[in-house]
Coordinates of C-alpha atoms and ligand atoms in Angstrom, one line a residue:
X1 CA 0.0 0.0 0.0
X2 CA 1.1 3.4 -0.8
X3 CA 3.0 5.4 2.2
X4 CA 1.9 8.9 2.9
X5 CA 5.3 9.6 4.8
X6 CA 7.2 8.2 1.4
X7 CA 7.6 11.7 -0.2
X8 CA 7.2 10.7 -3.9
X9 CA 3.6 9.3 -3.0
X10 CA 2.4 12.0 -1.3
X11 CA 1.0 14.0 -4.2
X12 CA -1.1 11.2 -5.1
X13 CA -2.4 11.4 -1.3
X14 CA -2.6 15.2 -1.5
X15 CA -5.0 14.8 -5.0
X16 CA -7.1 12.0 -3.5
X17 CA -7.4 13.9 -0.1
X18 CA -8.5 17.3 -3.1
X19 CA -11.4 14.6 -4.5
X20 CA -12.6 13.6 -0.5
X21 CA -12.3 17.4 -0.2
X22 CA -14.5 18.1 -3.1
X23 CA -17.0 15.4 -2.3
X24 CA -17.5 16.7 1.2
X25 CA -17.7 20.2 0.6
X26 CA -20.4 19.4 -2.6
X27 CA -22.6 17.6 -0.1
X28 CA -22.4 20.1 2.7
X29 CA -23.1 22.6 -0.2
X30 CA -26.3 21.0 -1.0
X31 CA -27.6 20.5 2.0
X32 CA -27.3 23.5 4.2
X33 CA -25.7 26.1 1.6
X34 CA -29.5 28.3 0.4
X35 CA -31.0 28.4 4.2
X36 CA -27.9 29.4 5.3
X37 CA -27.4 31.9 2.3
X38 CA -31.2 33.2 2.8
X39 CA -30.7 33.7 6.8
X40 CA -27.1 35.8 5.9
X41 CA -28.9 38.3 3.7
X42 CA -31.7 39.0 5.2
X43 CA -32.5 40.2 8.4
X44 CA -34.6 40.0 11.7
X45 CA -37.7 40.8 10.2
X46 CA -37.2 39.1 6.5
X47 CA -36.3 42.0 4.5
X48 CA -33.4 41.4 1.9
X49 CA -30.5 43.5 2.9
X50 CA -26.6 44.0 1.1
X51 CA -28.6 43.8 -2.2
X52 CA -28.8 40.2 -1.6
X53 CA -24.8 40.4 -2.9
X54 CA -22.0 38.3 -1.3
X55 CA -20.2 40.5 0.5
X56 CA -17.4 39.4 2.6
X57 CA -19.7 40.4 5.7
X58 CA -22.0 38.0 3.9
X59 CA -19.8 35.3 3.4
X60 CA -19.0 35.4 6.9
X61 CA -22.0 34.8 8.3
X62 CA -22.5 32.0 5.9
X63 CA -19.1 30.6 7.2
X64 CA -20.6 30.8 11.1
X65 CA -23.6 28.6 10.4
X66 CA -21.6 25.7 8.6
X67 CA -19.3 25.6 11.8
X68 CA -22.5 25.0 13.2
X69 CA -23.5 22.2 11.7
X70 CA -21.4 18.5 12.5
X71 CA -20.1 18.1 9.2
X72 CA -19.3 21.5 8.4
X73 CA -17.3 21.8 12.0
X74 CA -15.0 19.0 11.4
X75 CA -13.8 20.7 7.9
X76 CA -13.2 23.6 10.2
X77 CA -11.7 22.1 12.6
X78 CA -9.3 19.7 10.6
X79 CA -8.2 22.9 8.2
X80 CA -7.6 24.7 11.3
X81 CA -5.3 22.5 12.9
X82 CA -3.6 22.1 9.4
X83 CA -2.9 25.6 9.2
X84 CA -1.8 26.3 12.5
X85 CA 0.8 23.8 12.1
X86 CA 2.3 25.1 9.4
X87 CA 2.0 29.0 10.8
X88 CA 3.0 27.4 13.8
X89 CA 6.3 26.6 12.3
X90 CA 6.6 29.6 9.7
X91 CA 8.6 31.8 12.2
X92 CA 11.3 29.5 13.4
X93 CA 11.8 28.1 10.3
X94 CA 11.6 31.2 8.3
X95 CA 14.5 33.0 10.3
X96 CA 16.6 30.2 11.3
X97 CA 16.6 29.4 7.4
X98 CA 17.8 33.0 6.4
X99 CA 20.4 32.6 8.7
X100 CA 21.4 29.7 8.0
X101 CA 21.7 30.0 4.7
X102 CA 23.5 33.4 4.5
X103 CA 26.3 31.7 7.2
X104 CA 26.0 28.7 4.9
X105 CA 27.5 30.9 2.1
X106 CA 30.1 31.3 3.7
X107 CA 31.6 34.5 2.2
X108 CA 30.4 38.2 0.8
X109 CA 31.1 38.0 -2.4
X110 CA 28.7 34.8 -3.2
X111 CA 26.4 36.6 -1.0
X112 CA 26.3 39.4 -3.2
X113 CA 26.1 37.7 -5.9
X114 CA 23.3 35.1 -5.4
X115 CA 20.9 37.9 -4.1
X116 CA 21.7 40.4 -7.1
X117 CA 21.0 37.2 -9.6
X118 CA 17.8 36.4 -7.0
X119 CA 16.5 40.0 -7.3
X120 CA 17.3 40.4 -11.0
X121 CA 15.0 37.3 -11.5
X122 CA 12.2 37.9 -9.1
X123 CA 11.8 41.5 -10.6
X124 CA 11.7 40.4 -14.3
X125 CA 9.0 37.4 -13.6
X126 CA 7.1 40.0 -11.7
X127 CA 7.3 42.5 -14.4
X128 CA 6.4 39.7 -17.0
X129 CA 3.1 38.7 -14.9
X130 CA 1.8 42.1 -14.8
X131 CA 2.5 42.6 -18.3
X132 CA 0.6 39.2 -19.2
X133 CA -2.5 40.2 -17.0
X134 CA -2.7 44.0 -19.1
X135 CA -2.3 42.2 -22.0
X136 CA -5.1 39.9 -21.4
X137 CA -7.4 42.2 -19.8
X138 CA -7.3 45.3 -22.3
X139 CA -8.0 41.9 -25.4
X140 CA -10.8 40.4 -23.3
X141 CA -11.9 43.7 -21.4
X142 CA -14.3 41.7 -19.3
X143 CA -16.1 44.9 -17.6
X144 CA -17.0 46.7 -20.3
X145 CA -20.9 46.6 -20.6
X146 CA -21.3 45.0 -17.1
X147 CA -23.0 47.2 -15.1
X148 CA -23.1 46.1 -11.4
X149 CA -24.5 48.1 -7.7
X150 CA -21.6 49.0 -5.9
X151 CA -21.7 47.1 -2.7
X152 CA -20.0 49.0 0.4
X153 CA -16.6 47.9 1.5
X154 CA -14.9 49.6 4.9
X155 CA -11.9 48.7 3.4
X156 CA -9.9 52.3 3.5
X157 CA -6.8 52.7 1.5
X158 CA -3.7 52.0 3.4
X159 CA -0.9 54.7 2.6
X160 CA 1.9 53.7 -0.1
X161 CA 4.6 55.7 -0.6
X162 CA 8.4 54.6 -2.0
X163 CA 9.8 55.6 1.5
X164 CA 6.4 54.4 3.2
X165 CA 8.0 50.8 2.2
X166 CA 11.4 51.3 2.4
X167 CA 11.0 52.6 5.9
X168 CA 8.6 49.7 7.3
X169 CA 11.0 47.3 6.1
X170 CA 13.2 48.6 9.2
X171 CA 11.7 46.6 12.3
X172 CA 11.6 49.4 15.7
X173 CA 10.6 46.3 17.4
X174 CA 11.8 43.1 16.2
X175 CA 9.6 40.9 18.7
X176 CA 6.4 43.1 18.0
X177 CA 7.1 42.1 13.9
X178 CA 7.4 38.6 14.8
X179 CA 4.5 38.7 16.9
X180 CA 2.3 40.2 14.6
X181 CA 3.7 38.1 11.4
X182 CA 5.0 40.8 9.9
X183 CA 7.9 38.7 7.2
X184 CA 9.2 41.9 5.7
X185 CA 10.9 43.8 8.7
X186 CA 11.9 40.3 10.1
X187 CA 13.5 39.1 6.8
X188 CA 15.4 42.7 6.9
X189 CA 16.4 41.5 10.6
X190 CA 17.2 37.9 9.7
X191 CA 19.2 39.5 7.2
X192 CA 21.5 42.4 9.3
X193 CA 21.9 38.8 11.5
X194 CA 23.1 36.6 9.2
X195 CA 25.4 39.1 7.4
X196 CA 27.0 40.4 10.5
X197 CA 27.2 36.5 12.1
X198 CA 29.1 36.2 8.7
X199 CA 31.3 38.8 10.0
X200 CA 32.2 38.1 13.7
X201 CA 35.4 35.9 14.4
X202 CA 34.8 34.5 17.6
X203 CA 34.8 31.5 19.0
X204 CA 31.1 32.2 21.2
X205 CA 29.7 33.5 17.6
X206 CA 31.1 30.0 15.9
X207 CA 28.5 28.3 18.4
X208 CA 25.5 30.7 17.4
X209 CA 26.0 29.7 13.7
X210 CA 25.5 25.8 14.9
X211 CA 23.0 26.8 16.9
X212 CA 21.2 28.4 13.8
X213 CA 22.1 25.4 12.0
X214 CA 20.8 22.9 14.3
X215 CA 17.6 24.6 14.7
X216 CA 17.1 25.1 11.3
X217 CA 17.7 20.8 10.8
X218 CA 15.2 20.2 13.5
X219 CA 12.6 22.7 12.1
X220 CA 12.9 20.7 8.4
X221 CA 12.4 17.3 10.6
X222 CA 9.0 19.0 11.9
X223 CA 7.9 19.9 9.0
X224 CA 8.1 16.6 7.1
X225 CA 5.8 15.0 10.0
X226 CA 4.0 17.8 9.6
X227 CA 3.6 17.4 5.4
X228 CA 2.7 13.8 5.8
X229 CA -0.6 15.5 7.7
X230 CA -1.3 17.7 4.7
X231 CA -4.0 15.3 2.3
X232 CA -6.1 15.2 5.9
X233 CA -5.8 18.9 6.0
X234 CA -6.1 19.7 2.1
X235 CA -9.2 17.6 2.1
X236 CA -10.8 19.6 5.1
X237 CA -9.5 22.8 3.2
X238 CA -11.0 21.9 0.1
X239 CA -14.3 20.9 1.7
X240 CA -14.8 24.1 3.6
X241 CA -14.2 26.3 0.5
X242 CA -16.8 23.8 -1.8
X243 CA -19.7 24.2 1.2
X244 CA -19.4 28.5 1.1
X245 CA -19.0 28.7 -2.3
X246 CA -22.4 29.1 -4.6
X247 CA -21.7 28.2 -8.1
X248 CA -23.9 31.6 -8.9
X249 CA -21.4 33.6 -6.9
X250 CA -19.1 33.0 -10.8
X251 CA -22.4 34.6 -12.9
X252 CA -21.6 38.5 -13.3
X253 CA -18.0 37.7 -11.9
X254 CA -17.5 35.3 -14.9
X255 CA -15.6 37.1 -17.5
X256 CA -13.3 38.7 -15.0
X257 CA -12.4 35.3 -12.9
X258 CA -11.8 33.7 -16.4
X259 CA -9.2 36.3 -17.5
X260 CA -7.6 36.1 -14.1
X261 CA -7.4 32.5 -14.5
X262 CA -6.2 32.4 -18.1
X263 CA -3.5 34.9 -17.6
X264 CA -2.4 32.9 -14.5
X265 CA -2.2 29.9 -16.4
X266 CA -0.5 31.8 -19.6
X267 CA 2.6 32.9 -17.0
X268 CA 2.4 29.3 -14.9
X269 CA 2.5 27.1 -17.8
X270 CA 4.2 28.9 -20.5
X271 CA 5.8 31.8 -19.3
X272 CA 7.8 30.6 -16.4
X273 CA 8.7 27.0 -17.5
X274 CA 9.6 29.1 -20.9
X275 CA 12.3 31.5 -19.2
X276 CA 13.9 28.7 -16.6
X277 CA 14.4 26.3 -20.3
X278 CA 16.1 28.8 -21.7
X279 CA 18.1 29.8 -19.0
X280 CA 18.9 26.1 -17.6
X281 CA 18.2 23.6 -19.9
X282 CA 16.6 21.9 -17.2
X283 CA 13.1 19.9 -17.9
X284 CA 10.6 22.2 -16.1
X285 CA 7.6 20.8 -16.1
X286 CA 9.6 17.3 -14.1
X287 CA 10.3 20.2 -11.6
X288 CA 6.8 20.8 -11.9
X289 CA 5.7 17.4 -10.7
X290 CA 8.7 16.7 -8.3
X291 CA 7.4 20.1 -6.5
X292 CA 3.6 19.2 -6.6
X293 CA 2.7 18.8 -3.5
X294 CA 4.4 22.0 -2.5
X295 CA 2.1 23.6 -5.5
X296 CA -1.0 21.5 -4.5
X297 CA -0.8 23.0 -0.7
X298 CA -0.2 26.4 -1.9
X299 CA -3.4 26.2 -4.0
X300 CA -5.2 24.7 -1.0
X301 CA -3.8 27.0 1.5
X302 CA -3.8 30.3 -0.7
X303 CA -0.7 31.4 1.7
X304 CA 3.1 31.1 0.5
X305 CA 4.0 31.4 4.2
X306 CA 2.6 28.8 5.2
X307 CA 3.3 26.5 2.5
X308 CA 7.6 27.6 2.8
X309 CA 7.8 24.2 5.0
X310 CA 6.7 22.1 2.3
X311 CA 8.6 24.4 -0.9
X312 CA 11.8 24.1 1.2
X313 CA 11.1 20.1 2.0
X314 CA 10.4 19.5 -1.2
X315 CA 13.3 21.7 -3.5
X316 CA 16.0 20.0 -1.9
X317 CA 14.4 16.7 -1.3
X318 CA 12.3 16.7 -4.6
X319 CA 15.1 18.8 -7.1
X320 CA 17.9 18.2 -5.2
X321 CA 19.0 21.7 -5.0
X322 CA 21.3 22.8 -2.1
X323 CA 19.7 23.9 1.2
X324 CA 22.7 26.7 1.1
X325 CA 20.5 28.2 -1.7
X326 CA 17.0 27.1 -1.1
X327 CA 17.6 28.6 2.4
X328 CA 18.1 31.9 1.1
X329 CA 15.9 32.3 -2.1
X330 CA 12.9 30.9 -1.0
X331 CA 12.1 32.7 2.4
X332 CA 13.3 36.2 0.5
X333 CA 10.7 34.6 -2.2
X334 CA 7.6 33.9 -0.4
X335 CA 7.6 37.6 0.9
X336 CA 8.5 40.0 -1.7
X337 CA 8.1 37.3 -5.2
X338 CA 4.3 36.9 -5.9
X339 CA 3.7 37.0 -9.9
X340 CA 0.2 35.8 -9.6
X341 CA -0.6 38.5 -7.3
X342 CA 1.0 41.4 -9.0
X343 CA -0.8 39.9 -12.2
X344 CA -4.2 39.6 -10.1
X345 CA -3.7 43.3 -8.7
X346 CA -3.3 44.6 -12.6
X347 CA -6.5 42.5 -14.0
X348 CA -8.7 43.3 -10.9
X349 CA -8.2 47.3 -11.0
X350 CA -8.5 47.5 -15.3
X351 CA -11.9 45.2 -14.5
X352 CA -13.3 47.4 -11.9
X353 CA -12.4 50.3 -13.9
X354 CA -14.6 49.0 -17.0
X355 CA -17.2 48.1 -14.7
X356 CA -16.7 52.1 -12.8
X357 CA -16.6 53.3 -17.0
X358 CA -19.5 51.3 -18.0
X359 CA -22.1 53.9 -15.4
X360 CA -19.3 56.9 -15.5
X361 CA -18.3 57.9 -18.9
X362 CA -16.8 60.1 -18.1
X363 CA -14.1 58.3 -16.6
X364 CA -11.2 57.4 -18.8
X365 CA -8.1 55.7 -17.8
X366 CA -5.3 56.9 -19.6
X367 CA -2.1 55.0 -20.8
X368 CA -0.3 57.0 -17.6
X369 CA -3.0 55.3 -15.6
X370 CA -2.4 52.2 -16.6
X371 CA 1.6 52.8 -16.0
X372 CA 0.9 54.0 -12.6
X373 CA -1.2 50.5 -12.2
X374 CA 1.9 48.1 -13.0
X375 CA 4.3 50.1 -10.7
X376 CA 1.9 49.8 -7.9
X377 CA 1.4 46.6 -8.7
X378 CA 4.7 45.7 -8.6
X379 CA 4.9 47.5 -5.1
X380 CA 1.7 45.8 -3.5
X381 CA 3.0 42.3 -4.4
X382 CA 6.2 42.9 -2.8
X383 CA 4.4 44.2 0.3
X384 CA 1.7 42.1 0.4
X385 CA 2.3 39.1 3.2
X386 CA 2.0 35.4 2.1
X387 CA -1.2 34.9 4.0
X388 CA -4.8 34.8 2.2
X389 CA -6.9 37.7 0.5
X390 CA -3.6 40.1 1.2
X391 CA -3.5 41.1 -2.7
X392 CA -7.0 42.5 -2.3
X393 CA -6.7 43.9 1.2
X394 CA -4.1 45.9 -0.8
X395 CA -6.3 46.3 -3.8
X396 CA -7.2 50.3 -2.4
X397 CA -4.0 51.3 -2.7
X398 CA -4.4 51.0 -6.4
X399 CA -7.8 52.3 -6.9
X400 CA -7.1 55.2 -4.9
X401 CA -3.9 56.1 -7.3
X402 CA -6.2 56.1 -10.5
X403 CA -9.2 57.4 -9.1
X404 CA -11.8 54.5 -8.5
X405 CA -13.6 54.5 -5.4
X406 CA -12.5 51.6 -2.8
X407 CA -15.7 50.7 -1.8
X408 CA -15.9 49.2 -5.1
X409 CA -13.4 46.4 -3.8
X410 CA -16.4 44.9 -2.3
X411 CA -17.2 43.3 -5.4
X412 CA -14.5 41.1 -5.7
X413 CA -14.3 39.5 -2.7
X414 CA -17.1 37.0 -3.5
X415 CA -15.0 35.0 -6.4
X416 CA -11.7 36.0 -4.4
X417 CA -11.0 32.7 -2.5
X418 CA -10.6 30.1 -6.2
X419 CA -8.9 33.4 -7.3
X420 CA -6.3 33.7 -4.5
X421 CA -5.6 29.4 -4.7
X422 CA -4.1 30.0 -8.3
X423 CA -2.7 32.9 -7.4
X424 CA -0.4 31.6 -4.3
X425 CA 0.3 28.6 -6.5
X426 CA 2.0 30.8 -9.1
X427 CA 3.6 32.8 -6.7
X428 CA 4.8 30.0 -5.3
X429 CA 6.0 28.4 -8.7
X430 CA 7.8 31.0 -9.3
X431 CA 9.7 31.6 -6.7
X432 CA 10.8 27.7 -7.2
X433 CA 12.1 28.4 -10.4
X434 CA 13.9 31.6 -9.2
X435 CA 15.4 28.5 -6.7
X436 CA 16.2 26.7 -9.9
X437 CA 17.6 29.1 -11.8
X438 CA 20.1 30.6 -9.3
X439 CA 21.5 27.1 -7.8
X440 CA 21.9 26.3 -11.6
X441 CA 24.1 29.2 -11.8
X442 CA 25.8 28.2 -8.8
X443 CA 26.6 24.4 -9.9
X444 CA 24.0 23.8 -6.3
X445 CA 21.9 21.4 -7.7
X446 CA 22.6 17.4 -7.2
X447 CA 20.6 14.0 -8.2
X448 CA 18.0 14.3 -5.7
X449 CA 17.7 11.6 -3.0
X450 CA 14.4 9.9 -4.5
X451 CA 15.3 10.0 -8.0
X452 CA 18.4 7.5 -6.4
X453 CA 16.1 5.3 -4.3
Ligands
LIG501 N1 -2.5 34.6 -0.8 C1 -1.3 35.1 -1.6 C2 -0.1 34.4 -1.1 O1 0.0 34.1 0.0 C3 -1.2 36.6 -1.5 C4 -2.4 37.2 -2.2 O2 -3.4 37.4 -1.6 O3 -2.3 37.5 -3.4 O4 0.9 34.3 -1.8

């Protein structure tokens, strides 16, 4: 009988734990998913409010009754657990990682080198998803004619400036951005650490590095016990998204979730395998199965934090690629590298604008507008944290820059959850290529252990 805990099976666990999923969440759907629907949008004394749309207030309501029901608890309750055990182990594994692999470098130079070829890459996949999401939405133009109530959002703009960034990389309180998650001060941290750990002689810093070492080993022990849990947790995943999710929610939202899709697809299948071909000769779409289940819990998750355990297990385990460079790319990678949501944030605002067009015609975006959209979305998907829904908490930013009221943000959040699983899968994909690429440039990659078996 096939192993769970034998790595090269467990994709095969992970997509029959995906059809459990699907088959549990169907069934919930069907039985409780209209009453609940009908008690979430209207109120005490049966009068429809929100427009009867599915809002994310909506939604949530929706969400509360299935954890009532016994079915509909244990999905919660199994996906829960699942996640928290990998944010449980994010943290420690994401510092001691950067550190480790900046020591295991062993000298400036290299340093210097692997993170200019690791930011060269990450900007010119970024740059290539936005530019594949324009292209797709100005030929498909999905909100033009769609005319659609604006649904109110309290989502406010968050302030984005160049030095708004560059100065909240720069932790005041290193244990207050740990505590609240926040990856970009701490990789900044992790960084200053491992550089100047690089740098001290002693025989009392020699120890720290094997300290940093050793708890980086023991973190990539727990996190292969943890991976051999992730089919339970996918399928629990998978069924919780299937009971919420109405197959009418797609209807209006159709044209734009398809070009969203499409274009993902466009820079997952062609576009990325295309550029790490040509740049390593190297079979990518073998890369593509060896890292499935890394791929297949991003989707599931939709959060490349969480799903770093299982990228990292699986690269060197998987690819065979050195943990000297997994343990630096990939960390830097789940936090500032996300194609699919820099793509996502480009197709979203030119949709809402058509839709905003459609009732204003006044309103015309330019060919400055749509500059101003890449570069902030180029911005918002380095800022944006590997966790769910982050690209369209950011989403104001954007429509505040080119003049589209926030509230209209709202709409989107109803198809944002399918949306957001492809989305942190490409993200994800790329920044495994990026892994690729560099430790192909370094001579870093070796006959992984399973191909050898
Ligand atoms: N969920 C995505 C990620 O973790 C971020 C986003 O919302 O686009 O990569």
């Amino acid at each position: 009988m096939a192993d769970p805990t034998r790595k090269s099976n467990l994709h095969w666990w992970i997509i029959g734990g995906m059809v459990v999923g699907a088959i549990w969440g169907t069934l919930l759907h069907e039985a409780y998913y209209s009453e609940f629907y009908a008690n979430a949008v209207t109120d005490t004394h049966g009068n429809v409010v929100n427009d009867g749309i599915l809002t994310k207030a909506v939604l949530k309501d929706i969400e509360g009754q299935f954890r009532e029901t016994a079915f509909g608890s244990l999905a919660y309750g199994l996906a829960g657990l699942f996640m928290n055990l990998l944010k449980m182990i994010v943290l420690p594994l994401f510092f001691t990682s950067l550190v480790a692999g900046i020591v295991g470098l062993g000298d400036f130079r290299r340093l210097g080198k692997i993170g200019g070829r690791t930011a060269l890459w990450y900007l010119t996949t970024t740059l290539l998803a936005i530019l594949t999401g324009l292209l797709l939405v100005n030929l498909i133009s999905p909100g033009e004619g769609v005319s659609l109530d604006v649904p109110f959002s309290s989502e406010k703009p968050a302030e984005l400036t160049g030095w708004g960034v560059i100065t909240g990389m720069v932790p005041t309180n290193v244990v207050d951005a740990a505590a609240q998650g926040k990856l970009l001060p701490l990789i900044f941290f992790a960084i200053c650490f491992g550089v100047f750990l690089l740098k001290t002689e002693t025989e009392a810093a020699k120890t720290v590095r094997s300290f940093f070492q050793g708890f980086f080993d023991v973190m990539m022990k727990l996190t292969g016990f943890i991976i051999a849990l992730a089919p339970i947790g996918i399928a629990a995943l998978i069924a919780k998204l299937l009971a919420t999710t109405g197959p009418d929610v797609f209807e209006s939202l159709a044209g734009y979730a398809i070009t969203v899709a499409v274009a993902l697809g466009i820079h997952f299948f062609l576009v990325l395998p295309g550029l790490v071909y040509v740049r390593t000769k190297r079979n990518p779409y073998r890369i593509m199965r060896q890292m499935s289940p890394a791929l297949l819990t991003a989707f599931s998750t939709a959060s490349s934090a969480s799903t770093l355990p299982v990228t990292l297990e699986r690269i060197e385990h998987g690819v065979g690629v050195s943990p000297r460079i997994s343990s630096f790319v990939l960390p830097l990678g789940a936090t500032v590298n996300m194609d699919g949501t820099a793509l996502y944030e480009c197709v979203a605002t030119l949709f809402v604008a058509q839709v905003f067009a459609t009732t204003n015609p006044d309103y015309v975006l330019t060919f400055g507008n749509q500059m101003t959209i890449v570069g902030l979305a180029l911005l918002v998907s380095i800022g944006a944290a590997g966790i769910p829904h982050a690209g369209l908490v950011m989403m104001p930013i954007i429509f505040a820059a080119v003049g589209l009221p926030f509230e209209m943000t709202a709409l989107l959040w109803a198809v944002d959850r399918p949306l957001d699983m492809c989305r942190t899968a490409t993200n994800v994909w790329s920044d495994t290529l990026a892994t690729v690429y560099v430790a192909h440039q370094e001579g870093e990659i070796s006959q992984p252990e399973e191909e050898s078996e």
